[in-house]
PDB file of C-alpha atoms in Angstrom:
ATOM      1  CA  MET A   8       5.263  57.843 -65.302  1.00 89.00           C
ATOM      2  CA  ILE A   9       2.338  59.008 -63.160  1.00 95.00           C
ATOM      3  CA  THR A  10       0.154  61.886 -64.330  1.00 97.00           C
ATOM      4  CA  ILE A  11      -1.856  63.743 -61.703  1.00 97.00           C
ATOM      5  CA  VAL A  12      -5.357  64.812 -62.697  1.00 98.00           C
ATOM      6  CA  THR A  13      -7.229  67.391 -60.657  1.00 98.00           C
ATOM      7  CA  ASP A  14     -10.120  69.769 -61.241  1.00 97.00           C
ATOM      8  CA  SER A  15     -10.309  73.483 -61.859  1.00 97.00           C
ATOM      9  CA  THR A  16     -11.206  74.333 -58.242  1.00 96.00           C
ATOM     10  CA  ALA A  17      -7.532  73.891 -57.300  1.00 97.00           C
ATOM     11  CA  TYR A  18      -7.062  77.162 -59.238  1.00 96.00           C
ATOM     12  CA  PHE A  19      -3.794  76.526 -61.025  1.00 96.00           C
ATOM     13  CA  SER A  20      -2.856  79.003 -63.722  1.00 95.00           C
ATOM     14  CA  GLU A  21      -2.204  77.658 -67.212  1.00 96.00           C
ATOM     15  CA  ASN A  22       1.554  78.126 -66.798  1.00 96.00           C
ATOM     16  CA  GLU A  23       1.587  76.452 -63.381  1.00 96.00           C
ATOM     17  CA  ALA A  24      -0.247  73.406 -64.721  1.00 97.00           C
ATOM     18  CA  ALA A  25       2.092  73.187 -67.713  1.00 97.00           C
ATOM     19  CA  GLU A  26       5.211  73.460 -65.560  1.00 97.00           C
ATOM     20  CA  LEU A  27       3.975  70.731 -63.215  1.00 96.00           C
ATOM     21  CA  GLY A  28       2.732  68.533 -66.051  1.00 96.00           C
ATOM     22  CA  ILE A  29      -0.680  67.999 -64.482  1.00 97.00           C
ATOM     23  CA  GLU A  30      -4.097  67.682 -66.121  1.00 97.00           C
ATOM     24  CA  ILE A  31      -6.875  70.093 -65.142  1.00 97.00           C
ATOM     25  CA  VAL A  32     -10.481  68.970 -65.606  1.00 97.00           C
ATOM     26  CA  PRO A  33     -12.786  71.967 -66.282  1.00 96.00           C
ATOM     27  CA  THR A  34     -15.806  72.255 -63.998  1.00 96.00           C
ATOM     28  CA  LYS A  35     -19.196  73.065 -65.496  1.00 95.00           C
ATOM     29  CA  TYR A  36     -21.342  75.878 -64.182  1.00 93.00           C
ATOM     30  CA  ILE A  37     -24.624  77.171 -65.526  1.00 91.00           C
ATOM     31  CA  VAL A  38     -25.857  80.759 -65.490  1.00 90.00           C
ATOM     32  CA  ASN A  39     -29.456  81.417 -66.514  1.00 85.00           C
ATOM     33  CA  GLY A  40     -29.421  78.316 -68.733  1.00 85.00           C
ATOM     34  CA  ARG A  41     -26.072  79.137 -70.326  1.00 88.00           C
ATOM     35  CA  ILE A  42     -23.476  76.351 -69.940  1.00 92.00           C
ATOM     36  CA  LEU A  43     -19.976  77.561 -69.089  1.00 93.00           C
ATOM     37  CA  PHE A  44     -16.757  75.920 -67.928  1.00 95.00           C
ATOM     38  CA  GLU A  45     -14.316  77.005 -65.265  1.00 96.00           C
ATOM     39  CA  SER A  46     -10.757  76.576 -66.522  1.00 93.00           C
ATOM     40  CA  PHE A  47      -7.294  77.695 -65.405  1.00 95.00           C
ATOM     41  CA  SER A  48      -7.325  80.423 -62.771  1.00 92.00           C
ATOM     42  CA  ASP A  49      -6.089  83.015 -65.280  1.00 91.00           C
ATOM     43  CA  LYS A  50      -8.515  82.031 -68.050  1.00 92.00           C
ATOM     44  CA  ASN A  51     -11.917  82.550 -66.409  1.00 90.00           C
ATOM     45  CA  GLY A  52     -12.373  86.189 -67.350  1.00 86.00           C
ATOM     46  CA  ASP A  53     -14.508  88.597 -65.348  1.00 83.00           C
ATOM     47  CA  TYR A  54     -17.124  86.015 -64.426  1.00 86.00           C
ATOM     48  CA  THR A  55     -18.681  88.243 -61.745  1.00 81.00           C
ATOM     49  CA  ASP A  56     -20.285  90.273 -64.535  1.00 77.00           C
ATOM     50  CA  ILE A  57     -22.333  87.295 -65.728  1.00 81.00           C
ATOM     51  CA  ILE A  58     -23.048  85.550 -62.410  1.00 82.00           C
ATOM     52  CA  ASN A  59     -25.847  87.398 -60.677  1.00 68.00           C
ATOM     53  CA  LEU A  60     -26.158  85.575 -57.366  1.00 59.00           C
ATOM     54  CA  ASP A  61     -28.950  87.855 -56.201  1.00 54.00           C
ATOM     55  CA  LYS A  62     -31.241  86.382 -58.843  1.00 54.00           C
ATOM     56  CA  ASN A  63     -30.300  82.827 -57.845  1.00 59.00           C
ATOM     57  CA  GLY A  64     -29.679  81.925 -61.479  1.00 75.00           C
ATOM     58  CA  ALA A  65     -26.290  80.241 -61.157  1.00 84.00           C
ATOM     59  CA  PHE A  66     -25.320  76.742 -60.088  1.00 86.00           C
ATOM     60  CA  THR A  67     -22.542  74.214 -60.578  1.00 89.00           C
ATOM     61  CA  GLU A  68     -22.678  70.762 -62.093  1.00 91.00           C
ATOM     62  CA  GLN A  69     -20.427  67.799 -61.370  1.00 92.00           C
ATOM     63  CA  THR A  70     -18.133  66.501 -64.099  1.00 96.00           C
ATOM     64  CA  SER A  71     -19.643  63.508 -65.891  1.00 96.00           C
ATOM     65  CA  VAL A  72     -18.425  59.925 -65.913  1.00 97.00           C
ATOM     66  CA  SER A  73     -17.871  60.112 -69.671  1.00 97.00           C
ATOM     67  CA  VAL A  74     -15.573  63.139 -69.384  1.00 97.00           C
ATOM     68  CA  PHE A  75     -13.424  61.433 -66.762  1.00 97.00           C
ATOM     69  CA  ARG A  76     -13.355  58.213 -68.749  1.00 97.00           C
ATOM     70  CA  SER A  77     -12.172  60.051 -71.867  1.00 97.00           C
ATOM     71  CA  ILE A  78      -9.354  61.751 -69.933  1.00 97.00           C
ATOM     72  CA  PHE A  79      -8.251  58.531 -68.240  1.00 98.00           C
ATOM     73  CA  ASP A  80      -8.344  56.556 -71.504  1.00 97.00           C
ATOM     74  CA  SER A  81      -6.255  59.162 -73.292  1.00 97.00           C
ATOM     75  CA  LEU A  82      -3.564  59.238 -70.604  1.00 97.00           C
ATOM     76  CA  VAL A  83      -3.361  55.460 -70.242  1.00 96.00           C
ATOM     77  CA  ARG A  84      -3.078  55.007 -74.016  1.00 96.00           C
ATOM     78  CA  ARG A  85      -0.096  57.359 -73.914  1.00 96.00           C
ATOM     79  CA  GLY A  86       1.568  55.054 -71.415  1.00 95.00           C
ATOM     80  CA  SER A  87       0.857  56.991 -68.239  1.00 96.00           C
ATOM     81  CA  LYS A  88      -0.500  55.860 -64.908  1.00 97.00           C
ATOM     82  CA  VAL A  89      -3.125  58.204 -63.458  1.00 97.00           C
ATOM     83  CA  LEU A  90      -3.708  59.570 -59.972  1.00 98.00           C
ATOM     84  CA  CYS A  91      -6.916  61.618 -59.974  1.00 98.00           C
ATOM     85  CA  ILE A  92      -7.450  63.785 -56.905  1.00 97.00           C
ATOM     86  CA  LEU A  93     -10.476  66.048 -56.784  1.00 97.00           C
ATOM     87  CA  ILE A  94     -12.471  68.538 -54.755  1.00 95.00           C
ATOM     88  CA  SER A  95     -14.052  67.053 -51.625  1.00 93.00           C
ATOM     89  CA  SER A  96     -16.860  64.588 -52.280  1.00 91.00           C
ATOM     90  CA  ARG A  97     -18.885  66.516 -49.670  1.00 86.00           C
ATOM     91  CA  LEU A  98     -18.803  69.559 -51.959  1.00 85.00           C
ATOM     92  CA  SER A  99     -19.235  67.909 -55.362  1.00 88.00           C
ATOM     93  CA  GLY A 100     -20.290  64.627 -56.925  1.00 91.00           C
ATOM     94  CA  SER A 101     -17.322  64.678 -59.300  1.00 95.00           C
ATOM     95  CA  TYR A 102     -15.295  62.304 -57.109  1.00 96.00           C
ATOM     96  CA  HIS A 103     -17.968  59.596 -57.327  1.00 97.00           C
ATOM     97  CA  ASN A 104     -18.194  60.019 -61.098  1.00 97.00           C
ATOM     98  CA  ALA A 105     -14.433  59.731 -61.411  1.00 98.00           C
ATOM     99  CA  ARG A 106     -14.518  56.540 -59.356  1.00 97.00           C
ATOM    100  CA  ALA A 107     -17.188  55.148 -61.658  1.00 98.00           C
ATOM    101  CA  ALA A 108     -15.111  56.099 -64.719  1.00 97.00           C
ATOM    102  CA  ALA A 109     -12.025  54.388 -63.286  1.00 97.00           C
ATOM    103  CA  LYS A 110     -13.848  51.168 -62.427  1.00 94.00           C
ATOM    104  CA  ASP A 111     -12.186  48.154 -64.090  1.00 91.00           C
ATOM    105  CA  MET A 112      -9.417  50.372 -65.487  1.00 95.00           C
ATOM    106  CA  GLU A 113      -5.827  49.436 -64.795  1.00 94.00           C
ATOM    107  CA  ASN A 114      -3.307  52.072 -63.723  1.00 95.00           C
ATOM    108  CA  VAL A 115      -5.933  54.593 -62.601  1.00 97.00           C
ATOM    109  CA  GLU A 116      -6.589  55.560 -58.972  1.00 97.00           C
ATOM    110  CA  VAL A 117      -9.019  58.186 -57.670  1.00 97.00           C
ATOM    111  CA  VAL A 118      -8.614  59.899 -54.297  1.00 96.00           C
ATOM    112  CA  ASP A 119     -11.025  62.156 -52.394  1.00 96.00           C
ATOM    113  CA  SER A 120      -8.963  65.178 -51.353  1.00 96.00           C
ATOM    114  CA  LEU A 121     -11.522  66.280 -48.730  1.00 95.00           C
ATOM    115  CA  LEU A 122     -10.316  69.748 -49.763  1.00 95.00           C
ATOM    116  CA  ALA A 123     -10.805  72.524 -52.307  1.00 93.00           C
ATOM    117  CA  ALA A 124      -9.120  75.732 -53.517  1.00 95.00           C
ATOM    118  CA  GLY A 125      -5.670  76.315 -52.010  1.00 96.00           C
ATOM    119  CA  GLY A 126      -5.860  73.159 -49.919  1.00 96.00           C
ATOM    120  CA  LEU A 127      -6.319  71.042 -53.031  1.00 97.00           C
ATOM    121  CA  LYS A 128      -3.546  72.966 -54.779  1.00 97.00           C
ATOM    122  CA  ILE A 129      -1.094  72.341 -51.933  1.00 97.00           C
ATOM    123  CA  LEU A 130      -1.911  68.630 -51.940  1.00 98.00           C
ATOM    124  CA  VAL A 131      -1.488  68.313 -55.714  1.00 98.00           C
ATOM    125  CA  GLU A 132       1.886  70.092 -55.593  1.00 97.00           C
ATOM    126  CA  LYS A 133       3.136  67.753 -52.854  1.00 96.00           C
ATOM    127  CA  LEU A 134       1.937  64.673 -54.729  1.00 97.00           C
ATOM    128  CA  LYS A 135       3.565  65.845 -57.950  1.00 96.00           C
ATOM    129  CA  LYS A 136       6.942  65.905 -56.198  1.00 95.00           C
ATOM    130  CA  LEU A 137       6.371  62.418 -54.804  1.00 95.00           C
ATOM    131  CA  ALA A 138       5.245  61.140 -58.225  1.00 94.00           C
ATOM    132  CA  GLU A 139       8.705  61.977 -59.522  1.00 90.00           C
ATOM    133  CA  GLU A 140      10.175  59.557 -56.988  1.00 91.00           C
ATOM    134  CA  THR A 141       7.868  56.557 -57.402  1.00 88.00           C
ATOM    135  CA  GLU A 142       5.782  54.865 -60.086  1.00 86.00           C
ATOM    136  CA  ASP A 143       3.753  52.852 -57.595  1.00 93.00           C
ATOM    137  CA  LEU A 144       0.184  54.181 -57.611  1.00 95.00           C
ATOM    138  CA  LYS A 145      -0.830  52.452 -54.375  1.00 94.00           C
ATOM    139  CA  THR A 146       2.054  54.117 -52.563  1.00 95.00           C
ATOM    140  CA  LEU A 147       1.019  57.503 -53.904  1.00 96.00           C
ATOM    141  CA  VAL A 148      -2.613  56.953 -52.889  1.00 96.00           C
ATOM    142  CA  LYS A 149      -1.507  56.158 -49.347  1.00 96.00           C
ATOM    143  CA  LYS A 150       0.672  59.279 -49.257  1.00 96.00           C
ATOM    144  CA  ALA A 151      -2.238  61.398 -50.508  1.00 96.00           C
ATOM    145  CA  GLU A 152      -4.427  60.161 -47.661  1.00 95.00           C
ATOM    146  CA  GLU A 153      -1.666  60.907 -45.147  1.00 96.00           C
ATOM    147  CA  LEU A 154      -0.812  64.348 -46.513  1.00 96.00           C
ATOM    148  CA  ARG A 155      -4.404  65.611 -46.594  1.00 95.00           C
ATOM    149  CA  GLU A 156      -4.550  65.180 -42.793  1.00 94.00           C
ATOM    150  CA  ASN A 157      -2.006  68.001 -42.423  1.00 94.00           C
ATOM    151  CA  ILE A 158      -3.839  70.453 -44.693  1.00 97.00           C
ATOM    152  CA  GLY A 159      -6.600  72.697 -43.414  1.00 95.00           C
ATOM    153  CA  ILE A 160      -9.001  75.298 -44.774  1.00 96.00           C
ATOM    154  CA  VAL A 161     -10.704  78.193 -43.010  1.00 95.00           C
ATOM    155  CA  PHE A 162     -12.890  80.710 -44.791  1.00 92.00           C
ATOM    156  CA  SER A 163     -15.214  83.617 -44.275  1.00 88.00           C
ATOM    157  CA  LEU A 164     -18.090  85.184 -46.163  1.00 82.00           C
ATOM    158  CA  GLU A 165     -19.986  88.433 -46.220  1.00 75.00           C
ATOM    159  CA  ASN A 166     -23.194  86.466 -45.613  1.00 64.00           C
ATOM    160  CA  MET A 167     -24.601  82.940 -45.747  1.00 64.00           C
ATOM    161  CA  GLU A 168     -26.971  83.322 -48.703  1.00 65.00           C
ATOM    162  CA  SER A 169     -24.845  81.490 -51.256  1.00 60.00           C
ATOM    163  CA  LEU A 170     -24.089  78.608 -48.896  1.00 61.00           C
ATOM    164  CA  LYS A 171     -27.758  78.323 -47.972  1.00 59.00           C
ATOM    165  CA  ARG A 172     -28.588  77.543 -51.580  1.00 61.00           C
ATOM    166  CA  ASN A 173     -26.132  74.629 -51.388  1.00 55.00           C
ATOM    167  CA  SER A 174     -27.088  73.454 -47.890  1.00 52.00           C
ATOM    168  CA  LYS A 175     -28.260  70.003 -48.977  1.00 53.00           C
ATOM    169  CA  ARG A 176     -24.872  69.246 -50.491  1.00 50.00           C
ATOM    170  CA  LEU A 177     -22.785  70.898 -47.797  1.00 51.00           C
ATOM    171  CA  GLY A 178     -24.538  69.343 -44.839  1.00 50.00           C
ATOM    172  CA  PHE A 179     -25.169  71.122 -41.547  1.00 46.00           C
ATOM    173  CA  VAL A 180     -24.172  74.752 -41.402  1.00 51.00           C
ATOM    174  CA  ARG A 181     -25.823  77.191 -39.015  1.00 46.00           C
ATOM    175  CA  GLN A 182     -27.932  79.131 -41.453  1.00 46.00           C
ATOM    176  CA  SER A 183     -28.879  81.779 -38.923  1.00 46.00           C
ATOM    177  CA  ILE A 184     -25.375  83.240 -38.754  1.00 49.00           C
ATOM    178  CA  GLY A 185     -24.150  86.110 -40.849  1.00 45.00           C
ATOM    179  CA  THR A 186     -27.463  87.900 -41.176  1.00 48.00           C
ATOM    180  CA  ALA A 187     -26.841  91.020 -39.064  1.00 53.00           C
ATOM    181  CA  LEU A 188     -25.127  94.102 -40.432  1.00 55.00           C
ATOM    182  CA  ASN A 189     -21.356  93.650 -40.815  1.00 67.00           C
ATOM    183  CA  ILE A 190     -21.447  90.200 -39.164  1.00 79.00           C
ATOM    184  CA  ARG A 191     -19.340  87.679 -41.054  1.00 83.00           C
ATOM    185  CA  PRO A 192     -19.438  83.911 -40.520  1.00 86.00           C
ATOM    186  CA  VAL A 193     -16.133  82.067 -40.149  1.00 90.00           C
ATOM    187  CA  LEU A 194     -16.149  78.427 -41.191  1.00 89.00           C
ATOM    188  CA  ARG A 195     -13.795  75.498 -41.472  1.00 89.00           C
ATOM    189  CA  CYS A 196     -13.593  72.658 -43.980  1.00 86.00           C
ATOM    190  CA  GLU A 197     -13.065  69.556 -41.836  1.00 82.00           C
ATOM    191  CA  ASN A 198     -13.011  66.029 -43.261  1.00 81.00           C
ATOM    192  CA  GLY A 199     -14.518  67.501 -46.403  1.00 76.00           C
ATOM    193  CA  ALA A 200     -17.536  69.017 -44.650  1.00 77.00           C
ATOM    194  CA  VAL A 201     -18.259  72.617 -43.618  1.00 80.00           C
ATOM    195  CA  ILE A 202     -18.523  73.462 -39.914  1.00 83.00           C
ATOM    196  CA  SER A 203     -18.978  76.803 -38.164  1.00 83.00           C
ATOM    197  CA  GLU A 204     -16.248  78.573 -36.207  1.00 87.00           C
ATOM    198  CA  GLY A 205     -18.624  81.328 -35.121  1.00 86.00           C
ATOM    199  CA  THR A 206     -19.033  84.916 -36.302  1.00 87.00           C
ATOM    200  CA  VAL A 207     -17.054  88.140 -36.249  1.00 89.00           C
ATOM    201  CA  ARG A 208     -17.902  91.798 -36.720  1.00 87.00           C
ATOM    202  CA  GLY A 209     -15.926  93.739 -39.296  1.00 82.00           C
ATOM    203  CA  PHE A 210     -12.805  93.051 -41.302  1.00 83.00           C
ATOM    204  CA  ARG A 211     -10.287  93.436 -38.441  1.00 87.00           C
ATOM    205  CA  GLU A 212     -12.006  90.778 -36.365  1.00 90.00           C
ATOM    206  CA  GLN A 213     -12.346  88.631 -39.463  1.00 89.00           C
ATOM    207  CA  ILE A 214      -8.588  88.721 -40.083  1.00 89.00           C
ATOM    208  CA  LYS A 215      -7.857  88.069 -36.404  1.00 92.00           C
ATOM    209  CA  LYS A 216     -10.174  85.056 -36.252  1.00 93.00           C
ATOM    210  CA  LEU A 217      -8.969  83.557 -39.521  1.00 93.00           C
ATOM    211  CA  THR A 218      -5.288  83.878 -38.667  1.00 93.00           C
ATOM    212  CA  GLU A 219      -5.910  82.410 -35.209  1.00 93.00           C
ATOM    213  CA  CYS A 220      -7.251  79.313 -36.967  1.00 93.00           C
ATOM    214  CA  ILE A 221      -3.939  78.814 -38.793  1.00 95.00           C
ATOM    215  CA  PRO A 222      -1.438  76.752 -36.768  1.00 94.00           C
ATOM    216  CA  SER A 223       1.792  78.534 -35.881  1.00 93.00           C
ATOM    217  CA  ASP A 224       3.827  75.790 -37.562  1.00 93.00           C
ATOM    218  CA  ALA A 225       2.141  76.193 -40.954  1.00 95.00           C
ATOM    219  CA  VAL A 226       4.763  75.914 -43.700  1.00 96.00           C
ATOM    220  CA  GLU A 227       2.524  76.882 -46.634  1.00 96.00           C
ATOM    221  CA  ILE A 228      -0.443  79.249 -46.799  1.00 97.00           C
ATOM    222  CA  VAL A 229      -2.654  79.930 -49.818  1.00 96.00           C
ATOM    223  CA  VAL A 230      -5.155  82.792 -49.821  1.00 94.00           C
ATOM    224  CA  ASN A 231      -7.972  82.654 -52.378  1.00 92.00           C
ATOM    225  CA  CYS A 232     -10.319  85.583 -52.976  1.00 85.00           C
ATOM    226  CA  ASN A 233     -12.236  87.051 -55.894  1.00 71.00           C
ATOM    227  CA  GLY A 234     -10.456  90.383 -55.914  1.00 60.00           C
ATOM    228  CA  ASP A 235     -13.022  92.562 -54.139  1.00 57.00           C
ATOM    229  CA  ILE A 236     -11.864  91.975 -50.559  1.00 60.00           C
ATOM    230  CA  LYS A 237     -11.793  95.233 -48.628  1.00 60.00           C
ATOM    231  CA  ASN A 238      -8.524  96.071 -46.864  1.00 68.00           C
ATOM    232  CA  PHE A 239      -6.764  93.212 -48.620  1.00 76.00           C
ATOM    233  CA  GLU A 240      -3.379  94.821 -47.960  1.00 81.00           C
ATOM    234  CA  MET A 241      -4.123  94.636 -44.227  1.00 85.00           C
ATOM    235  CA  LEU A 242      -4.617  90.872 -44.508  1.00 87.00           C
ATOM    236  CA  LYS A 243      -1.319  90.484 -46.374  1.00 89.00           C
ATOM    237  CA  ALA A 244       0.529  92.534 -43.764  1.00 90.00           C
ATOM    238  CA  VAL A 245      -0.847  90.460 -40.890  1.00 92.00           C
ATOM    239  CA  LEU A 246       0.023  87.172 -42.571  1.00 94.00           C
ATOM    240  CA  ASN A 247       3.523  88.330 -43.511  1.00 93.00           C
ATOM    241  CA  GLU A 248       4.183  89.441 -39.943  1.00 93.00           C
ATOM    242  CA  LYS A 249       2.678  86.433 -38.168  1.00 94.00           C
ATOM    243  CA  PHE A 250       4.003  83.755 -40.530  1.00 95.00           C
ATOM    244  CA  LYS A 251       7.432  85.080 -41.492  1.00 92.00           C
ATOM    245  CA  ASN A 252       8.841  81.613 -42.164  1.00 92.00           C
ATOM    246  CA  SER A 253       5.904  80.357 -44.219  1.00 95.00           C
ATOM    247  CA  ARG A 254       5.511  80.277 -47.979  1.00 95.00           C
ATOM    248  CA  ILE A 255       2.474  82.494 -48.627  1.00 95.00           C
ATOM    249  CA  MET A 256       0.667  82.531 -51.980  1.00 93.00           C
ATOM    250  CA  TYR A 257      -2.275  84.579 -53.225  1.00 90.00           C
ATOM    251  CA  ASP A 258      -4.661  83.145 -55.828  1.00 89.00           C
ATOM    252  CA  SER A 259      -8.045  84.050 -57.236  1.00 86.00           C
ATOM    253  CA  ILE A 260     -11.353  82.328 -56.638  1.00 89.00           C
ATOM    254  CA  GLY A 261     -12.965  81.114 -59.833  1.00 92.00           C
ATOM    255  CA  PRO A 262     -16.645  81.073 -60.787  1.00 93.00           C
ATOM    256  CA  VAL A 263     -17.407  77.688 -59.194  1.00 92.00           C
ATOM    257  CA  LEU A 264     -16.437  78.671 -55.652  1.00 91.00           C
ATOM    258  CA  PHE A 265     -17.781  82.172 -56.244  1.00 89.00           C
ATOM    259  CA  ILE A 266     -21.211  80.606 -56.720  1.00 88.00           C
ATOM    260  CA  TYR A 267     -20.809  78.883 -53.336  1.00 83.00           C
ATOM    261  CA  LEU A 268     -19.219  81.749 -51.422  1.00 84.00           C
ATOM    262  CA  GLY A 269     -20.575  84.904 -53.008  1.00 79.00           C
ATOM    263  CA  LYS A 270     -18.923  88.306 -53.148  1.00 79.00           C
ATOM    264  CA  GLY A 271     -16.325  88.886 -50.478  1.00 79.00           C
ATOM    265  CA  GLY A 272     -15.535  85.192 -50.039  1.00 84.00           C
ATOM    266  CA  LEU A 273     -12.104  84.694 -48.498  1.00 89.00           C
ATOM    267  CA  VAL A 274     -10.459  81.264 -48.250  1.00 94.00           C
ATOM    268  CA  ILE A 275      -7.208  80.518 -46.425  1.00 95.00           C
ATOM    269  CA  SER A 276      -5.606  77.094 -46.774  1.00 97.00           C
ATOM    270  CA  TYR A 277      -2.524  75.893 -44.955  1.00 97.00           C
ATOM    271  CA  SER A 278      -0.284  72.880 -44.550  1.00 97.00           C
ATOM    272  CA  LYS A 279       1.849  71.829 -41.604  1.00 91.00           C
TER     273      LYS A 279
END
């Protein structure tokens, strides 16, 4: 038996995780010195009330080596092999800590998803199906690396302020974009890093640009937002019309990505 371990930024609900039989590692975030943990997508409460991004008092913290080691030890003792697949190493140090925790352990493999949010969720769901067909970890690792190549993420923000605070971790992002009134940056997660796709003015152009970034042969689409997206029904209508044959899912954004993206963050993941 292979158990898949992922982190809370995949945004599975508690029931979804239970039905799939996967393990979710909570991600720590800190608000004005108060330590909190992101959990299942339906268990995070109204976190926007306590995260005041304008005061720059919130940040995330990678999961420790000891936490990963405890989870791996527990699963292996119960007779399970472990495939741990986490948020992109370009966005968090958790992957490197998981690798350190798995060092010298048998029956534990750690993979860098190069993804987050819906992209990570899609990958985990695909790997769970494959894990039911094989007990060979090396085979599953290889499949994970192949599958992630067919999963993409595009996203848009109301402004760049939240990403600017994380610029050292995220690498090069044009920090001058998204500063004018009603101008929204559109970005892509590529090979785990964030790159710019330019800017748009207003929500209609935002929807048009984002949907143009989704390949026409996408079979799955996951939309993540924090619930305050204006004209959200317009987005749903466009996606339903343009991608009639695709499986389209709508999930929340939890506190960890909210700290990165800010209010109005909209993430669309897809797989071919």
